[in-house]
Coordinates of C-alpha atoms in Angstrom, one line a residue:
L1 CA 5.7 -84.4 -41.6
E2 CA 5.6 -84.1 -37.8
V3 CA 7.8 -86.5 -35.9
L4 CA 5.8 -89.4 -34.5
E5 CA 5.5 -89.4 -30.7
M6 CA 7.3 -92.2 -29.0
G7 CA 4.8 -94.6 -27.8
V8 CA 4.1 -98.3 -28.0
E9 CA 3.5 -98.2 -31.7
A10 CA 6.7 -96.2 -32.4
E11 CA 8.7 -98.7 -30.2
E12 CA 7.3 -101.6 -32.2
R13 CA 8.2 -99.9 -35.5
L14 CA 11.8 -99.4 -34.2
R15 CA 12.0 -103.0 -33.2
D16 CA 10.7 -104.0 -36.7
C17 CA 13.4 -101.9 -38.3
R18 CA 16.2 -103.5 -36.2
E19 CA 14.9 -107.1 -36.8
T20 CA 14.3 -106.7 -40.6
E21 CA 16.4 -109.1 -42.5
G22 CA 17.3 -108.2 -46.1
L23 CA 17.1 -105.0 -48.1
T24 CA 13.8 -105.9 -49.8
A25 CA 12.1 -106.4 -46.4
W26 CA 13.6 -103.1 -45.2
H27 CA 12.3 -101.3 -48.3
D28 CA 8.8 -102.8 -47.8
L29 CA 8.8 -101.7 -44.1
R30 CA 10.0 -98.2 -45.0
D31 CA 7.3 -97.9 -47.7
S32 CA 4.6 -99.1 -45.3
L33 CA 5.7 -96.7 -42.6
R34 CA 5.7 -93.8 -45.0
A35 CA 2.2 -94.7 -46.2
S36 CA 1.0 -95.0 -42.6
A37 CA 2.5 -91.6 -41.7
L38 CA 0.9 -89.9 -44.7
I39 CA -2.5 -91.4 -44.0
S40 CA -2.2 -90.5 -40.3
Y41 CA -1.2 -87.0 -41.1
A42 CA -4.0 -86.5 -43.6
E43 CA -6.6 -87.8 -41.1
K44 CA -5.2 -85.8 -38.2
H45 CA -5.7 -82.6 -40.3
G46 CA -9.2 -83.6 -41.5
C47 CA -8.3 -84.3 -45.1
T48 CA -10.7 -86.3 -47.3
R49 CA -8.2 -86.8 -50.1
L50 CA -4.5 -87.7 -50.1
V51 CA -2.8 -86.7 -53.4
L52 CA 0.3 -88.8 -54.3
G53 CA 2.8 -88.2 -57.1
D54 CA 3.0 -91.9 -58.2
T55 CA 3.7 -92.0 -61.9
A56 CA 2.9 -94.9 -64.3
T57 CA 6.6 -95.8 -64.2
M58 CA 6.6 -96.0 -60.4
I59 CA 3.4 -98.0 -60.3
A60 CA 4.7 -100.5 -63.0
A61 CA 7.9 -101.1 -61.0
R62 CA 5.8 -101.7 -57.8
V63 CA 3.5 -104.1 -59.6
I64 CA 6.5 -106.1 -61.0
S65 CA 8.1 -106.1 -57.5
D66 CA 4.9 -107.4 -56.0
L67 CA 4.8 -110.2 -58.6
A68 CA 8.4 -111.1 -57.8
K69 CA 7.5 -111.3 -54.1
N70 CA 4.6 -113.6 -55.0
R71 CA 1.9 -111.2 -53.9
N72 CA -1.6 -111.1 -55.2
L73 CA -2.1 -109.2 -58.4
H74 CA -4.2 -106.3 -57.3
L75 CA -3.8 -103.2 -59.4
G76 CA -6.6 -101.6 -57.5
R77 CA -4.3 -100.4 -54.7
Y78 CA -2.3 -98.5 -57.3
S79 CA -5.3 -97.1 -59.3
M80 CA -5.9 -93.5 -60.1
Q81 CA -8.4 -93.1 -57.3
Q82 CA -8.5 -95.5 -54.3
K83 CA -11.5 -95.2 -52.0
G84 CA -11.9 -96.9 -48.6
V85 CA -8.2 -97.0 -47.6
E86 CA -7.5 -99.8 -45.2
G87 CA -7.4 -98.4 -41.6
S88 CA -8.9 -95.1 -42.6
E89 CA -12.4 -93.8 -42.8
G90 CA -13.5 -91.5 -45.5
L91 CA -10.0 -90.9 -47.0
T92 CA -9.5 -91.3 -50.7
I93 CA -6.0 -91.6 -52.2
V94 CA -5.7 -89.8 -55.6
R95 CA -2.9 -90.4 -58.1
P96 CA -3.3 -87.7 -60.8
L97 CA 0.0 -88.8 -62.5
F98 CA -1.2 -92.4 -62.9
D99 CA -1.0 -92.2 -66.7
T100 CA 2.1 -90.1 -66.8
L101 CA 5.6 -91.5 -67.4
A102 CA 8.4 -90.5 -65.0
D103 CA 10.4 -89.1 -68.0
E104 CA 7.5 -86.8 -68.8
V105 CA 7.3 -85.5 -65.2
A106 CA 11.1 -84.9 -65.2
L107 CA 10.9 -83.0 -68.5
F108 CA 8.0 -80.8 -67.1
L109 CA 10.0 -80.1 -64.0
R110 CA 13.1 -79.3 -65.9
N111 CA 11.3 -76.9 -68.3
R112 CA 9.8 -75.1 -65.3
R113 CA 13.1 -75.0 -63.5
L114 CA 11.7 -76.9 -60.6
P115 CA 13.6 -79.2 -58.3
P116 CA 13.3 -83.0 -58.8
A117 CA 10.2 -84.5 -57.3
H118 CA 11.7 -87.7 -55.9
L119 CA 13.1 -88.6 -52.5
P120 CA 16.9 -89.2 -52.7
L121 CA 17.8 -92.9 -52.2
P122 CA 20.0 -93.4 -49.2
H123 CA 23.6 -94.6 -49.5
W124 CA 23.6 -98.0 -47.8
T125 CA 26.2 -99.0 -45.2
G126 CA 26.3 -102.0 -42.9
P127 CA 24.7 -105.3 -43.7
F128 CA 22.9 -104.1 -46.8
A129 CA 25.9 -102.4 -48.5
G130 CA 26.4 -103.5 -52.1
S131 CA 23.1 -105.4 -52.3
Q132 CA 19.9 -104.6 -54.2
S133 CA 16.3 -105.2 -53.2
L134 CA 13.6 -106.6 -55.5
N135 CA 12.1 -103.1 -55.4
S136 CA 15.2 -101.4 -56.8
L137 CA 15.8 -104.2 -59.4
S138 CA 12.2 -103.8 -60.5
R139 CA 12.6 -100.1 -60.8
E140 CA 15.8 -100.5 -62.9
F141 CA 14.1 -103.1 -65.1
V142 CA 11.1 -100.8 -65.8
H143 CA 13.4 -97.8 -66.5
T144 CA 15.5 -99.9 -68.9
L145 CA 12.3 -101.0 -70.7
Q146 CA 11.0 -97.5 -70.8
A147 CA 14.3 -96.2 -72.3
G148 CA 14.0 -98.6 -75.2
K149 CA 10.3 -98.3 -75.8
K150 CA 8.1 -95.7 -74.0
S151 CA 4.9 -97.7 -74.4
S152 CA 6.3 -100.6 -72.3
V153 CA 5.1 -99.1 -69.0
H154 CA 1.5 -98.7 -70.1
T155 CA 1.7 -102.3 -71.6
I156 CA 2.8 -103.6 -68.2
L157 CA -0.1 -101.8 -66.5
R158 CA -2.7 -103.0 -69.0
S159 CA -1.4 -106.6 -68.8
I160 CA -1.5 -106.6 -65.0
A161 CA -5.0 -105.1 -65.1
K162 CA -6.1 -108.0 -67.3
L163 CA -4.4 -110.6 -65.2
A164 CA -5.8 -109.2 -62.0
D165 CA -9.4 -109.5 -63.4
T166 CA -9.0 -113.2 -64.2
P167 CA -10.2 -115.6 -61.4

């Protein structure tokens, strides 16, 4: 992606990064900035769809993390196709791997001799060294469940969908 021009918005984002307390808040800010950058880039280039590689495993971990942070249960923002993206006109986010486990994607990539499809996690130094965020703990929890029983990820997603539908 292109580097964002330094303006008022960029300066505010840098200030937010410096003032963020805790690794969980930093991860949330990073994810928010990444999503904003992707949406902005797609709109700038006239795209009507933004295709993301979110797997069922990733989505289950995010939903559990949101629950731990006491956020509203809203699986819609992680659904296979999300129309009417907040702050965007006419952009639809598509997640074609919504029903696919991360292990299945890894196996496919390995069989095709393709490089891994994930961003490397940074090595933390400074105030966050040695700590874990709710996001990383949720990810580890889901991967551990999935290692023991493959259907657990889909069970999480079905359960959250049912809970989200209840008033």
